[in-house]
Amino acid sequence: MTLRDSMLATLLTALALTAMPWLVSDFALALTLTCLMYAGLAVSWAMFCGATNYLSLATAAFFGMGAYVTAWGAEGLPYGVAVLIGGLVAAAIAGLVGAAVLHLRGAYFAVITFGLGELVRHAITYYEKAYAGTVGRVISEPPDSVTIYHTVLLLAALAVITALAVRSSRLGLALRGIGSDEERARTLGVNTRRAKIAAFSLSAFFAGALGAAMAMRWTYIDPLTVFNPFIGFQTVLIAMVGGAQTIIGPVASAVLFSLLTEFLRLQFPYLFLILLGLLLILLVLYLPGGLASLLVRWRWRKSGA
Amino acid sequence: MREALLSAQGVTVHFGGLVAVDGVDLEVHAGEMVGVIGPNGAGKTTFFHTLSGVLVPTAGRIAVAGDDLTGKSAHIYAAHGVARTFQTPRVFKEMSAVDNVRFGLEFAGRTRQHAHDAFDDPFAILDFLGLAAVASVPAGGLTPSRQRLLEIGMALGARPRVLLLDEVASGLTHAEVEKTAQLIRRVRDELGLAVIWIEHAVRVLMSYVERVAVLHQGAKIADGDPRSVARDPAVVEAYLGEEGDTQRMAA
């Protein structure tokens, strides 16, 4: 594919996605929205975790924080501003938490980031019960579904563009160095602490903004829904199955996952989680490099022929 | 007297009850090439870790170009122009050889200029090391001896003022050692670097450096020109039983 071809393809995809609300049924649009949400989450997760080999389970925490910014600000804040603030709050908290725990690695980091979601969830539940006298929140005047769709589309596109920009930047090089050998990267002049905090915080921005955008879609939110650890796990799985070192991998895998989940749920309502689990195990066993490695293999074969 | 480019004073490292490095002083000036030798377990590599900021010494002081860097992180040392290699090559395996060299240029070497422009280009550095042909090969796929050379390239990419070499000659054939040593000397001459070179194989080192320091059980027992150090009774004593290296040194 030449540069012109790929630019044309990108433009057409963008157009098609933008026009989607007027082209397809409500069901298909809802499905597309889920695809876009997970594409945005998985790409932004991979932006930090894919390059550095960190395993963060904090996606649900940032997503939920964004959702609550929307819920609390629903009366006073315009939708766009709420989404922006949702992202910024998540990024700021990621920066603070990152400064405290990014020196940890492996299982320790995973457990702490998982705990962060639980901590925030319980803190908000307590606060709502004690001071607001409520468990969940209803968003009384949500924007129409087309606006929400376009917001999520914009965020997913921004996540992809940011991931591309990071990958070709010095920050991206630093992150790859950290993933490969952090101490070696330090001896070559990388302030690894700063690079990690910056990237972790940047990736949290998208999770927060997507949470803020999606809260409007759900109209009723409570801590259990928006801090659902499943969101975090699903994001990690999508990114890993797609190939966390790449950008196209998580996007493709987000689409595949969302469609597959929906299909299995409709066809095998009782078996779908079992089937999904089985499929995952097979993928991890036989395609450890993710879906993106298929593309590499295919290209390699084509050039070799 | 000129100010030393790198100065270590009373550097001491304790690991639990074990004293790995014991009050070592070392001053190295620009353009100097100093060898550090010592029997296995003498604390050479641990001492290097402190000089590059990888390890904070238990006691002592380390200054680079007059700036006290004691207790600072490794990237501060790198920013001050201290670059090093590791005994077991630690290249970025998934990155191409040229990206490995570019890494230092993008970070530690970003703010400094070399005296010699040829080293501003990662391809030129690879060419200098004879690795031009494998520039786009992932570093993990290179032979161990090429990874060792690439380690030197990574350090040169950081535009160093002080180059710390940790056993770059080990595992190389005699011809390769000769070539590597000439490379290092050439870099030193062209860029006016201070080079500190650790080697377990004493004979190799003695013929290339102008000054040699000897570590024994963590302490420095000799420091001077290779000939007189080789005759030093304390050094002979330290090396007794060590594969007869001293006889060859004195010869």
Short mmCIF file of C-alpha atoms in Angstrom, two decimals, chain A residues 1 39 42-43 46 160 163-164 167 238-239 241-255 291-293 295-296 299:
data_model
loop_
_atom_site.label_atom_id
_atom_site.label_comp_id
_atom_site.label_asym_id
_atom_site.label_seq_id
_atom_site.Cartn_x
_atom_site.Cartn_y
_atom_site.Cartn_z
CA MET A 1 0.00 0.00 0.00
CA ALA A 39 -10.46 0.89 20.78
CA ALA A 42 -6.94 -0.29 24.48
CA VAL A 43 -4.85 2.05 22.33
CA ALA A 46 -0.94 0.18 25.07
CA VAL A 160 -4.77 6.75 17.91
CA ALA A 163 -0.25 7.00 20.15
CA LEU A 164 1.26 7.53 16.69
CA ARG A 167 5.67 6.34 19.10
CA ILE A 238 -8.01 -6.52 24.00
CA ALA A 239 -4.65 -4.77 23.85
CA VAL A 241 -4.68 -10.06 22.04
CA GLY A 242 -4.26 -7.34 19.43
CA GLY A 243 -0.55 -6.85 20.10
CA ALA A 244 0.27 -4.21 22.70
CA GLN A 245 3.44 -3.06 20.93
CA THR A 246 1.39 -1.89 17.97
CA ILE A 247 -1.42 0.58 17.40
CA ILE A 248 -3.43 -1.19 14.73
CA GLY A 249 -3.50 -4.39 16.82
CA PRO A 250 -5.54 -3.02 19.76
CA VAL A 251 -7.91 -1.23 17.36
CA ALA A 252 -8.58 -4.35 15.30
CA SER A 253 -8.90 -6.46 18.40
CA ALA A 254 -11.35 -3.99 20.01
CA VAL A 255 -13.64 -4.32 17.00
CA LEU A 291 -3.24 -10.29 16.04
CA ALA A 292 -0.75 -7.72 14.76
CA SER A 293 1.84 -10.49 14.39
CA LEU A 295 -0.11 -8.89 9.71
CA VAL A 296 3.66 -8.92 10.07
CA ARG A 299 3.67 -8.95 4.87
#
